[in-house]
XYZ file of C-alpha atoms in Angstrom:
747
model
C -4.332 -13.899 -15.840
C -2.752 -14.335 -19.605
C -3.402 -11.391 -22.052
C -6.382 -11.797 -24.808
C -5.056 -13.086 -27.913
C -4.911 -10.123 -30.609
C -7.693 -9.525 -32.953
C -7.356 -9.500 -36.400
C -7.938 -5.798 -37.683
C -8.575 -6.519 -40.974
C -12.246 -6.012 -42.004
C -11.660 -6.631 -45.832
C -8.618 -8.675 -46.395
C -8.870 -7.931 -50.499
C -7.779 -4.663 -49.724
C -4.539 -5.414 -47.569
C -1.203 -4.677 -49.471
C 1.850 -6.515 -47.799
C 0.257 -5.824 -44.506
C -0.976 -2.409 -44.593
C -4.742 -1.481 -45.152
C -6.070 0.941 -47.985
C -8.869 3.017 -47.707
C -10.676 4.734 -50.357
C -10.689 8.278 -49.219
C -9.763 11.530 -50.690
C -8.143 12.596 -47.907
C -4.945 11.388 -46.867
C -1.178 12.219 -45.244
C -0.544 14.216 -48.181
C -3.972 16.114 -48.914
C -5.051 16.877 -52.340
C -7.944 16.317 -54.655
C -8.130 13.021 -56.342
C -9.736 13.257 -60.266
C -11.795 10.911 -61.753
C -9.984 8.560 -64.330
C -11.658 6.245 -66.923
C -11.128 4.615 -70.471
C -14.171 4.450 -72.671
C -13.807 3.739 -76.167
C -10.743 6.089 -77.833
C -11.414 8.707 -75.138
C -9.039 8.618 -72.181
C -9.433 11.153 -69.289
C -6.211 11.334 -67.210
C -6.372 11.343 -63.714
C -3.907 12.942 -61.003
C -1.856 9.938 -59.342
C -3.775 8.160 -56.386
C -3.180 9.307 -52.948
C -0.893 7.275 -50.993
C -2.629 4.495 -48.928
C -3.242 4.943 -45.337
C -1.268 2.984 -43.571
C -2.388 1.166 -40.242
C 0.709 1.230 -37.814
C 1.029 -1.861 -35.659
C 4.067 -0.818 -33.565
C 2.859 -2.648 -30.222
C 5.408 -5.195 -28.687
C 4.421 -8.394 -27.940
C 2.324 -8.661 -25.191
C 4.004 -9.391 -21.590
C 4.308 -13.334 -21.197
C 2.890 -15.179 -18.488
C 1.320 -11.740 -17.186
C -0.535 -12.265 -13.750
C -2.372 -9.966 -11.701
C -3.188 -6.206 -12.158
C -6.772 -6.683 -12.022
C -7.509 -3.694 -10.149
C -5.142 -1.636 -12.253
C -6.879 -3.051 -15.752
C -10.075 -2.176 -14.575
C -8.840 1.394 -13.650
C -7.496 2.111 -17.564
C -10.610 0.844 -18.529
C -13.033 3.017 -16.810
C -10.690 5.863 -17.610
C -10.917 5.265 -21.267
C -14.448 4.605 -21.145
C -15.541 7.876 -18.903
C -13.202 9.866 -21.109
C -13.639 8.871 -24.570
C -15.869 10.843 -26.821
C -19.269 9.189 -28.066
C -18.359 6.401 -30.014
C -14.538 6.545 -29.577
C -12.844 4.118 -27.735
C -15.557 2.156 -26.627
C -16.101 -0.387 -29.800
C -17.056 -3.410 -28.661
C -15.281 -6.701 -29.967
C -16.392 -7.444 -33.568
C -17.003 -5.548 -36.596
C -15.281 -2.399 -36.916
C -17.905 0.648 -36.520
C -17.482 2.931 -39.438
C -19.680 5.754 -38.201
C -16.933 8.593 -37.402
C -16.686 9.821 -33.643
C -18.666 12.804 -32.370
C -15.652 15.103 -31.326
C -14.589 15.779 -27.553
C -12.759 17.990 -25.805
C -9.767 16.531 -25.247
C -7.277 13.435 -25.911
C -7.452 10.642 -23.243
C -4.345 10.773 -21.499
C -3.804 7.836 -18.605
C -0.030 7.866 -17.166
C 1.267 4.800 -15.308
C 4.289 6.174 -12.623
C 6.001 3.792 -10.375
C 9.495 2.852 -9.258
C 11.925 1.107 -11.685
C 10.864 -2.582 -11.861
C 7.445 -2.381 -10.452
C 5.772 -3.640 -13.808
C 4.315 -0.332 -15.532
C 5.493 -1.591 -19.209
C 4.205 -4.772 -18.504
C 0.571 -3.546 -17.399
C 0.336 -0.984 -19.997
C 1.121 -3.893 -23.050
C -1.302 -5.994 -21.316
C -4.020 -3.343 -21.290
C -3.198 -2.393 -25.041
C -3.336 -5.632 -26.406
C -6.867 -6.238 -24.582
C -8.003 -3.565 -26.018
C -6.909 -3.584 -29.582
C -10.312 -3.589 -30.808
C -10.923 0.004 -29.563
C -8.171 1.117 -31.891
C -9.031 -0.189 -35.110
C -6.722 2.624 -36.848
C -3.473 1.669 -35.385
C -1.223 1.413 -32.720
C 1.964 3.661 -32.227
C 4.469 2.747 -29.752
C 8.181 4.231 -28.460
C 10.495 3.393 -25.922
C 11.430 6.914 -24.553
C 14.168 5.483 -22.812
C 14.072 7.908 -19.864
C 15.457 5.429 -17.497
C 17.480 2.427 -19.313
C 20.836 1.023 -19.624
C 20.682 2.889 -23.350
C 22.235 6.160 -21.986
C 20.332 9.469 -22.830
C 16.556 9.601 -23.152
C 14.915 9.642 -26.929
C 14.640 13.251 -28.177
C 10.817 14.111 -29.185
C 11.933 15.052 -32.506
C 13.831 11.784 -33.180
C 9.983 9.985 -31.790
C 8.017 12.413 -34.232
C 10.250 11.216 -37.338
C 10.170 7.466 -35.892
C 5.974 7.897 -36.073
C 6.119 9.634 -39.480
C 7.732 6.764 -40.736
C 5.577 4.218 -39.266
C 2.504 6.197 -40.622
C 3.849 5.679 -44.138
C 5.139 9.464 -45.065
C 7.697 9.343 -47.819
C 11.040 10.386 -46.498
C 11.255 12.837 -49.135
C 8.122 15.134 -47.998
C 8.931 15.096 -44.384
C 9.802 18.751 -43.540
C 12.643 19.628 -41.806
C 11.694 21.901 -38.912
C 10.608 19.706 -35.683
C 7.559 21.669 -35.271
C 6.486 21.189 -38.544
C 6.901 17.631 -37.695
C 4.898 17.363 -35.136
C 2.298 19.289 -36.984
C 2.254 16.743 -39.534
C 2.062 13.936 -37.390
C -1.036 15.497 -35.279
C -2.635 15.857 -38.875
C -2.135 12.338 -39.851
C -3.620 10.920 -36.613
C -6.432 13.687 -36.232
C -9.808 11.676 -36.508
C -8.257 8.166 -36.377
C -9.208 5.861 -33.136
C -5.547 5.038 -32.304
C -3.410 4.297 -29.419
C -0.064 6.226 -28.981
C 1.948 4.286 -26.092
C 4.930 6.705 -24.933
C 6.695 4.263 -22.375
C 9.418 4.881 -19.953
C 9.141 8.873 -20.260
C 11.505 10.945 -18.197
C 9.833 14.211 -18.425
C 6.867 16.060 -19.660
C 9.123 18.297 -22.191
C 10.086 14.808 -23.589
C 5.983 13.843 -23.805
C 3.877 17.012 -24.908
C 5.241 17.132 -28.713
C 4.098 13.572 -28.867
C 0.377 14.120 -27.866
C -2.019 14.241 -30.711
C -4.647 16.673 -30.823
C -7.363 14.722 -31.422
C -10.035 13.453 -29.020
C -10.363 10.115 -31.049
C -6.978 9.187 -30.009
C -5.616 7.673 -26.705
C -2.517 8.138 -24.947
C -0.548 5.798 -22.552
C 2.365 7.102 -20.701
C 4.727 5.021 -18.697
C 7.296 6.607 -16.375
C 8.942 6.897 -13.117
C 8.193 10.557 -12.669
C 4.929 12.089 -12.040
C 4.754 14.430 -14.908
C 2.995 16.807 -12.983
C 2.286 19.659 -15.845
C 0.670 16.341 -18.033
C -2.010 16.315 -15.239
C -2.282 20.096 -14.990
C -2.366 21.091 -18.586
C -3.737 17.895 -20.442
C -6.024 16.403 -17.685
C -3.726 13.379 -17.406
C -5.399 10.698 -15.252
C -2.193 9.450 -13.062
C -2.023 5.778 -11.931
C 0.282 5.219 -9.225
C 1.288 1.623 -9.438
C 2.309 -0.336 -6.529
C 3.553 -3.944 -5.351
C 1.482 -6.877 -6.182
C -0.743 -7.981 -3.212
C 0.084 -11.760 -2.001
C -2.132 -13.382 -3.978
C -0.942 -11.667 -7.240
C 2.339 -12.207 -6.330
C 1.735 -16.245 -5.665
C -0.138 -16.284 -9.196
C 2.853 -14.973 -10.602
C 5.240 -17.482 -9.357
C 2.776 -20.422 -9.914
C 2.893 -19.259 -13.906
C 6.511 -19.167 -14.231
C 7.711 -21.852 -12.031
C 4.711 -24.447 -12.280
C 1.906 -25.043 -9.991
C 3.215 -28.484 -8.961
C 6.074 -26.946 -7.313
C 4.268 -24.369 -5.863
C 2.241 -26.738 -3.996
C 4.971 -28.960 -3.117
C 7.354 -26.230 -1.465
C 4.219 -23.978 -0.090
C 6.208 -22.779 2.983
C 9.219 -21.336 0.790
C 6.854 -20.063 -1.716
C 5.517 -17.565 1.597
C 9.144 -16.966 2.211
C 9.702 -15.959 -1.277
C 6.796 -13.626 -1.410
C 7.752 -11.941 1.894
C 11.234 -11.398 0.926
C 10.641 -9.727 -2.316
C 7.665 -8.042 -0.979
C 5.383 -8.356 -3.888
C 8.009 -6.350 -5.979
C 7.248 -7.483 -9.653
C 10.842 -7.641 -10.934
C 12.114 -9.058 -7.759
C 9.702 -12.019 -8.109
C 10.207 -12.242 -11.875
C 14.121 -12.526 -11.230
C 13.351 -14.978 -8.484
C 11.223 -17.272 -10.399
C 13.727 -17.249 -13.443
C 16.072 -18.182 -11.036
C 13.944 -21.155 -9.860
C 12.833 -22.152 -13.126
C 16.079 -22.294 -14.676
C 17.751 -24.426 -11.655
C 15.090 -27.075 -11.136
C 17.644 -29.460 -9.067
C 18.010 -26.507 -6.458
C 14.410 -26.324 -3.987
C 12.546 -23.408 -3.446
C 13.549 -23.477 0.109
C 17.210 -23.084 -1.059
C 16.163 -20.147 -3.159
C 14.582 -18.519 -0.312
C 17.536 -18.697 2.170
C 19.876 -17.499 -0.632
C 18.004 -14.396 -1.206
C 17.531 -14.059 2.807
C 21.290 -13.965 3.089
C 22.407 -12.054 0.256
C 19.696 -9.802 -0.619
C 19.881 -7.659 -3.151
C 22.945 -9.502 -4.600
C 20.721 -12.295 -5.879
C 18.636 -9.758 -7.917
C 21.761 -8.668 -9.694
C 22.963 -9.692 -13.147
C 26.275 -9.286 -14.685
C 25.515 -8.962 -18.584
C 21.756 -8.141 -18.995
C 20.925 -5.042 -16.784
C 17.085 -5.104 -17.490
C 17.533 -8.444 -15.407
C 19.157 -6.619 -12.594
C 17.338 -5.024 -10.070
C 20.003 -2.695 -8.663
C 20.888 -1.715 -12.012
C 17.247 -1.063 -12.817
C 16.927 1.420 -9.967
C 20.206 3.315 -10.129
C 18.437 4.507 -13.563
C 16.422 6.221 -11.574
C 19.188 8.411 -10.080
C 20.650 10.367 -12.864
C 18.194 12.730 -12.711
C 18.915 14.021 -9.112
C 21.035 16.475 -7.908
C 24.105 15.257 -5.662
C 22.254 16.690 -2.678
C 19.160 14.593 -3.510
C 21.234 11.443 -4.250
C 22.730 11.736 -0.885
C 19.347 12.394 1.003
C 18.726 8.794 -0.766
C 21.332 7.322 0.520
C 21.328 8.414 4.293
C 17.462 7.397 4.394
C 18.427 3.835 3.174
C 20.904 3.732 6.390
C 18.500 5.757 8.402
C 16.902 3.670 11.520
C 13.276 2.212 10.748
C 11.104 1.668 8.203
C 9.472 5.145 7.106
C 10.197 8.517 8.639
C 9.176 11.928 8.821
C 10.552 15.564 7.602
C 11.572 16.718 10.900
C 14.000 13.163 11.358
C 15.288 13.865 7.909
C 16.342 17.370 8.859
C 18.599 15.777 11.660
C 19.641 12.991 9.850
C 21.070 15.546 6.618
C 21.842 18.573 8.358
C 19.298 20.355 5.709
C 17.184 22.954 6.603
C 13.315 22.273 6.704
C 12.866 23.536 3.359
C 15.697 21.847 1.990
C 14.986 18.546 3.402
C 11.353 18.914 2.021
C 12.344 19.886 -1.328
C 14.836 16.845 -1.575
C 12.192 14.052 -0.381
C 9.500 15.853 -2.813
C 12.190 14.966 -5.465
C 12.494 11.478 -4.436
C 8.827 11.047 -4.168
C 8.532 12.529 -7.869
C 10.986 9.789 -8.744
C 9.084 7.273 -7.019
C 11.982 6.307 -4.909
C 10.075 7.066 -1.453
C 5.997 6.957 -0.984
C 4.449 10.190 0.790
C 2.197 8.260 3.475
C -0.422 9.730 5.733
C 0.523 11.724 8.606
C 3.822 13.101 7.200
C 5.327 10.005 6.839
C 7.749 8.854 3.964
C 8.632 5.283 3.281
C 10.596 3.038 0.787
C 9.726 -0.310 -0.208
C 12.562 -2.628 1.414
C 14.260 -3.694 -1.713
C 14.458 0.367 -2.764
C 15.984 0.762 0.619
C 18.249 -1.948 0.360
C 19.818 -0.511 -2.720
C 19.540 3.260 -1.177
C 21.920 1.372 1.653
C 24.373 0.363 -1.149
C 24.320 3.754 -2.270
C 25.552 5.337 0.991
C 28.978 3.565 0.672
C 29.533 6.226 -1.889
C 29.079 9.027 0.746
C 32.414 9.734 3.057
C 32.432 7.818 6.134
C 32.498 10.467 8.321
C 29.256 11.876 6.649
C 27.331 8.939 7.010
C 28.129 8.517 11.110
C 27.614 12.238 11.721
C 24.201 11.695 9.901
C 23.200 8.501 12.178
C 24.465 10.292 15.262
C 22.188 13.286 14.812
C 19.062 10.995 13.694
C 19.587 8.874 16.906
C 19.658 11.737 19.126
C 16.677 13.315 17.610
C 15.038 10.235 18.478
C 16.200 9.997 21.974
C 15.629 13.396 22.927
C 12.405 13.640 21.670
C 11.502 10.658 23.008
C 12.534 11.931 26.362
C 10.382 14.705 25.923
C 7.393 12.588 25.448
C 8.064 10.516 28.461
C 8.238 13.967 30.712
C 5.007 14.590 29.637
C 3.575 10.978 30.099
C 5.315 10.537 33.545
C 6.044 14.122 35.063
C 6.648 12.292 38.430
C 9.061 9.974 37.094
C 12.693 10.215 38.452
C 14.348 12.310 35.764
C 17.438 10.744 33.968
C 19.269 13.319 32.008
C 21.443 12.076 28.386
C 24.095 13.869 27.273
C 22.806 17.004 25.043
C 22.165 16.325 21.610
C 24.820 16.908 18.946
C 25.103 19.909 16.722
C 22.280 19.990 14.169
C 19.567 18.229 16.199
C 16.287 19.914 16.447
C 13.966 17.547 18.596
C 10.439 17.530 17.467
C 8.498 19.927 19.815
C 5.535 18.212 21.660
C 2.843 20.434 23.248
C 1.016 18.007 25.802
C 0.576 14.232 26.472
C -1.600 13.295 24.036
C 0.844 14.671 21.261
C 3.361 12.404 23.234
C 1.668 9.382 22.825
C 0.736 9.606 19.258
C 4.187 10.369 18.678
C 5.700 7.706 20.544
C 2.823 5.376 18.863
C 3.809 6.380 15.090
C 7.579 5.891 16.038
C 8.019 3.148 18.496
C 9.092 0.575 16.063
C 12.163 3.435 14.391
C 13.218 3.876 18.523
C 13.721 0.451 18.777
C 15.886 0.374 15.368
C 17.414 3.968 16.733
C 18.952 1.610 19.858
C 20.441 -0.763 17.015
C 21.649 1.917 15.406
C 23.308 3.510 18.507
C 24.756 -0.199 19.332
C 26.477 -0.074 16.145
C 27.836 3.326 16.522
C 29.227 2.285 19.833
C 27.094 5.009 21.793
C 25.993 2.456 24.883
C 24.710 5.565 26.985
C 22.405 6.459 24.207
C 21.315 2.591 24.108
C 20.479 2.753 27.481
C 18.725 5.964 27.932
C 16.415 5.053 25.077
C 15.097 2.200 27.024
C 14.719 4.224 29.612
C 12.555 6.766 28.191
C 10.379 4.165 26.185
C 9.577 2.243 29.677
C 6.383 4.269 30.251
C 4.967 3.943 27.001
C 5.718 0.430 26.446
C 4.460 -0.348 29.837
C 1.197 1.386 29.273
C 0.462 0.426 25.636
C 1.018 -3.223 26.303
C 4.123 -3.659 24.178
C 5.892 -5.843 26.389
C 7.614 -7.801 23.380
C 9.098 -4.544 22.226
C 10.106 -3.767 25.791
C 11.946 -6.893 26.078
C 14.031 -6.030 22.953
C 14.595 -2.494 24.147
C 15.843 -3.882 27.726
C 17.940 -6.761 26.530
C 19.531 -4.082 24.416
C 20.255 -1.961 27.101
C 21.262 -5.066 29.590
C 24.531 -5.238 27.058
C 25.111 -1.318 27.198
C 25.003 -1.182 30.773
C 27.918 -3.755 30.784
C 29.843 -0.827 29.186
C 29.167 1.596 31.636
C 30.322 2.405 34.818
C 27.484 3.462 36.597
C 26.395 0.452 39.284
C 23.100 2.089 39.486
C 22.586 1.971 35.811
C 22.955 -2.039 35.943
C 20.940 -2.799 38.728
C 17.870 -0.755 36.965
C 18.473 -2.689 33.901
C 18.203 -5.860 35.950
C 15.038 -4.643 37.595
C 13.193 -3.455 34.467
C 14.078 -6.695 32.274
C 13.126 -8.733 35.152
C 9.816 -7.088 35.304
C 9.257 -7.382 31.637
C 9.920 -10.914 31.664
C 7.568 -11.334 34.698
C 4.875 -9.405 32.687
C 5.544 -11.898 29.563
C 5.588 -15.012 31.860
C 9.126 -15.649 31.796
C 9.381 -16.370 35.611
C 12.530 -17.998 36.062
C 14.371 -15.374 33.672
C 12.888 -12.498 35.736
C 14.016 -14.047 39.058
C 17.232 -14.244 38.214
C 17.149 -10.528 36.890
C 15.197 -9.242 39.869
C 17.456 -11.122 42.416
C 20.702 -9.521 40.591
C 19.562 -6.432 40.758
C 18.955 -6.539 44.430
C 22.094 -7.824 45.174
C 23.885 -5.175 43.254
C 21.582 -2.586 44.950
C 22.626 -3.927 48.821
C 26.293 -4.353 47.777
C 26.027 -0.705 46.894
C 23.986 0.307 49.520
C 21.300 1.796 46.871
C 18.333 2.187 49.318
C 16.080 3.624 46.231
C 17.037 0.669 44.100
C 16.432 -1.772 47.038
C 13.199 -0.388 47.434
C 11.809 -0.546 43.548
C 13.251 -3.769 43.201
C 11.506 -5.149 46.415
C 8.365 -3.914 44.591
C 9.076 -5.479 41.548
C 9.755 -8.979 43.151
C 6.224 -8.446 44.786
C 4.544 -8.293 41.335
C 6.760 -11.051 40.199
C 6.016 -13.393 42.919
C 2.302 -12.568 42.372
C 2.126 -13.226 39.131
C 3.591 -16.594 39.891
C 0.727 -17.262 42.240
C 2.677 -16.564 45.505
C 0.837 -14.011 47.435
C 2.534 -14.086 50.689
C 5.895 -13.796 49.409
C 4.530 -11.016 47.204
C 2.824 -9.444 50.355
C 6.688 -10.131 52.074
C 8.467 -7.791 49.435
C 5.955 -4.938 49.309
C 6.199 -4.602 52.910
C 10.000 -4.428 52.580
C 9.507 -1.889 49.834
C 7.097 0.242 52.178
C 9.987 0.547 54.979
C 12.397 1.400 52.586
C 10.192 4.439 50.642
C 9.237 5.625 54.204
C 12.782 6.258 55.395
C 13.459 7.943 51.657
C 10.775 10.965 51.952
C 9.246 10.101 48.599
C 5.265 10.563 48.950
C 4.142 9.144 45.692
C 6.631 6.202 46.113
C 5.169 5.630 49.891
C 1.550 5.482 48.284
C 2.408 3.112 45.535
C 3.859 0.519 48.393
C 0.904 1.204 50.500
C -0.940 0.480 47.847
C 0.799 -2.620 47.044
C 0.632 -4.166 50.792
C -2.992 -3.311 50.542
C -3.832 -5.478 47.601
C -1.601 -7.972 48.573
C -3.226 -8.292 52.122
C -6.469 -8.001 50.187
C -5.981 -11.089 48.057
C -4.858 -12.843 51.429
C -8.346 -11.997 52.784
C -7.053 -9.371 54.954
C -9.591 -6.724 54.395
C -8.900 -4.559 57.209
C -5.384 -3.992 56.617
C -6.109 -3.968 53.058
C -8.211 -0.728 53.592
C -6.052 0.838 56.031
C -3.402 0.794 53.577
C -5.007 1.752 50.247
C -7.049 4.492 52.337
C -3.788 5.623 53.472
C -2.079 5.830 50.267
C -5.320 7.955 48.743
C -4.697 10.446 51.271
C -1.179 10.768 50.365
C -2.019 11.105 46.813
C -4.434 13.867 47.575
C -1.572 15.854 48.386
C 0.861 14.642 45.898
C -1.034 13.957 42.535
C -0.030 11.007 40.647
C -2.869 10.073 38.135
C -1.675 6.822 37.468
C -1.096 5.903 41.139
C -4.269 7.304 42.220
C -6.069 5.059 39.668
C -4.221 1.886 40.700
C -5.461 2.655 44.296
C -8.698 3.093 43.378
C -8.854 -0.264 41.607
C -7.506 -2.023 44.838
C -10.519 -0.384 46.479
C -12.800 -1.760 43.974
C -11.466 -4.975 44.516
C -11.785 -4.856 48.377
C -15.420 -3.688 48.102
C -16.358 -6.245 45.509
C -14.611 -8.958 47.946
C -16.502 -7.836 50.889
C -19.860 -7.759 49.186
C -20.469 -4.095 48.533
C -20.753 -4.448 44.511
C -22.198 -0.646 44.187
C -18.982 0.533 45.737
C -16.950 -1.803 43.606
C -18.114 -0.132 40.631
C -17.995 3.350 41.692
C -14.189 2.646 42.602
C -13.692 0.714 39.382
C -15.163 3.452 37.102
C -13.086 6.217 38.593
C -9.964 4.091 38.068
C -11.313 3.240 34.326
C -11.667 7.275 33.947
C -8.207 7.879 34.807
C -6.499 5.213 32.977
C -8.526 6.090 29.901
C -7.126 9.538 30.321
C -3.633 8.580 30.503
C -3.836 6.197 27.716
C -2.521 3.409 29.929
C -4.666 0.412 27.813
C -2.546 -2.092 29.638
C -4.408 -1.386 33.025
C -7.550 -0.602 30.983
C -8.089 -4.012 30.199
C -7.209 -5.424 34.044
C -9.581 -2.978 35.351
C -12.169 -3.715 32.824
C -11.880 -7.235 33.754
C -12.284 -6.502 37.579
C -15.180 -4.201 36.883
C -16.951 -7.250 34.926
C -17.453 -8.903 38.346
C -19.661 -6.935 40.551
C -21.522 -5.965 37.248
C -22.576 -9.749 36.953
C -22.719 -10.037 40.844
C -25.580 -7.628 40.057
C -26.902 -9.463 37.251
C -26.503 -6.354 35.216
C -26.167 -6.681 31.276
C -23.063 -4.378 30.866
C -20.981 -7.284 31.818
C -21.045 -8.295 28.848
C -19.720 -5.370 27.054
C -17.048 -4.515 29.599
C -15.551 -8.431 29.420
C -15.383 -8.103 25.497
C -13.812 -4.681 25.633
C -11.237 -6.315 27.964
C -11.070 -9.404 25.801
C -10.344 -7.406 22.783
C -7.267 -5.216 24.444
C -6.168 -8.638 26.102
C -5.938 -10.210 22.341
C -4.169 -6.778 20.978
C -1.367 -6.923 23.972
C -1.163 -10.642 23.395
C -2.043 -11.528 26.492
C -3.757 -15.153 25.796
C -3.860 -16.168 29.292
C -5.890 -13.246 30.268
C -7.703 -13.420 27.075
C -8.484 -17.187 27.548
C -9.752 -16.768 31.259
C -12.107 -13.588 30.122
C -13.798 -15.756 27.454
C -14.413 -18.412 29.685
C -16.188 -15.693 31.801
C -18.370 -14.678 28.737
C -19.017 -18.303 28.373
C -19.810 -19.078 31.974
C -22.606 -15.728 31.496
C -23.807 -17.396 28.387
C -24.551 -21.126 29.554
C -25.924 -19.534 32.780
C -28.720 -17.786 30.668
C -29.376 -21.045 28.977
C -29.832 -22.769 31.980
C -32.056 -20.220 33.301
C -34.125 -20.388 29.782
C -34.589 -23.832 30.384
């Protein structure tokens, strides 16, 4: 989207002198009364000198070249101007300039564009200003306040006021020496005039306030990296936070600068560049400049360089304004040492976003001091506060923050990472104990000093925390690997197992257990190695990686037998049963389930015995031996009445529903499935909810119930969310067959 051409603001060219417009008026910037003067015959009436011409300043810099995007932000600025302007002010349509004086309003219209360095604040301000020149026929003032620039210290308000007085044509000899009086004269000169004042790159509200006009006919547009809160509080400034470009806007920006033919020819590379730049305008502009000035280098090569070198490709040795790292560095000047340290640590902390409790452990600060530091970084547009108390950085800002962390001593960085990893591990362990209280407890080492795990009151809170943090927890595992903390890597995989399985995060579980397998090789406990192969084999089986699953499960069984570890043997036989079922061999599955049952009966663990009884019953039912199936599932339910475990009970009820449906008792099947579904929903086990919904649809279909469609559609949605493509395709076929049957019936 290119800016519109500037329209001429000279309504009477014959009155223009040297680019300045002269108005016949009895009031000017110097005041005074004009006396009439005429020559008539021999009589001469002498007049006082004519007042100086009223100067129409045109200080706006050139409009941004090849400006693209920001349509919604431009509209928002238009809306702010139109809704806040006094009657007749700021709303002049293009065409002849209205000479009627505006009706006074209560306040000056002030808009403040905020955002990180290089996000495009000045581009937007200038693009909007040039599009709206017709609204400001009495001139435009502009000053770069240099709040964040290579130039050093910000411009003092008095210096900016003096510049405005010069632009307004005030004789230097008549400018009063006192800064406050100069500011008053500036306000007098712009009073009643329809002018735009652009205050670019402001650092603080104190820098801006002396430059605000007192007349509501003026409009002020401010850009700055800080929020300038007192302007919002005292002057009603409308704050517009500028974010990154959308994908379409980023694509348009690259096309305007690189050329549409090249963009079309290398569309895949363009998508990579947009993703790598994350919609960050300065990063996109630098990338576009590199591409445009090196036409022989493919965009794919440019993208590969950006992926490999990151911020290094967005730097510039001689032009600071063309370097994203240097532009971002200017935001750190007003931060305290503590705030800069927090910024750097956030750059190396695991995860793409974080919370106050995690930052407390990361930094070792008190909650109050950590909150204050985060607020300062948010105020400086270096972090963004998101819903639910989360703080995030753009990927490129985080990369820059990580480079600043190298200024901290090595032991400070390492201690901080140890603390934050321990925070995530021990909070996750609390969550796992709430989700699976009957699960065998495995205790990691106590957290290091200064760590305060997040308190979780119940299973619902545990699920919500894990859902919000599970990507960060995987990142914490990677950080623990880098720190050489192999025990922490393994314990994180263990504590996340229940959550990943219940929520169907199978790819995450696979990544977690693969990290744990490498860590287990560094640990001396053979049980840990056996368990790791067992859980990794199970998740491979769930994902259809059957050969890899068999390899890990057989290795787990071999190690358990070698070390005479009966519990591990029983658990592994149980997972081998599931693996063979997924490969379509129910007889092999039943054989392993019976081995597991024999072992669990010797271990005096009633819940585990109930799981094994249910497994034997399930595979017997799948093979058509319904008497054996009922006996074993019934025995499992009897055990669970004395040893409650909701997940196991729900699984047994699901098996009983399957048995009832296969033996023609569809009403009883519905009852069992509904009970199982209620328990799975209470546990938040969306993985097994999907399976039970799938099963529930069959007795509904057998009974001709209309509910079958809603049940299978919900199962289909869950299967798709969990990337269970084979199951989703099967349920879609079931729905299609229902529709086909109904069409045949109507025909």
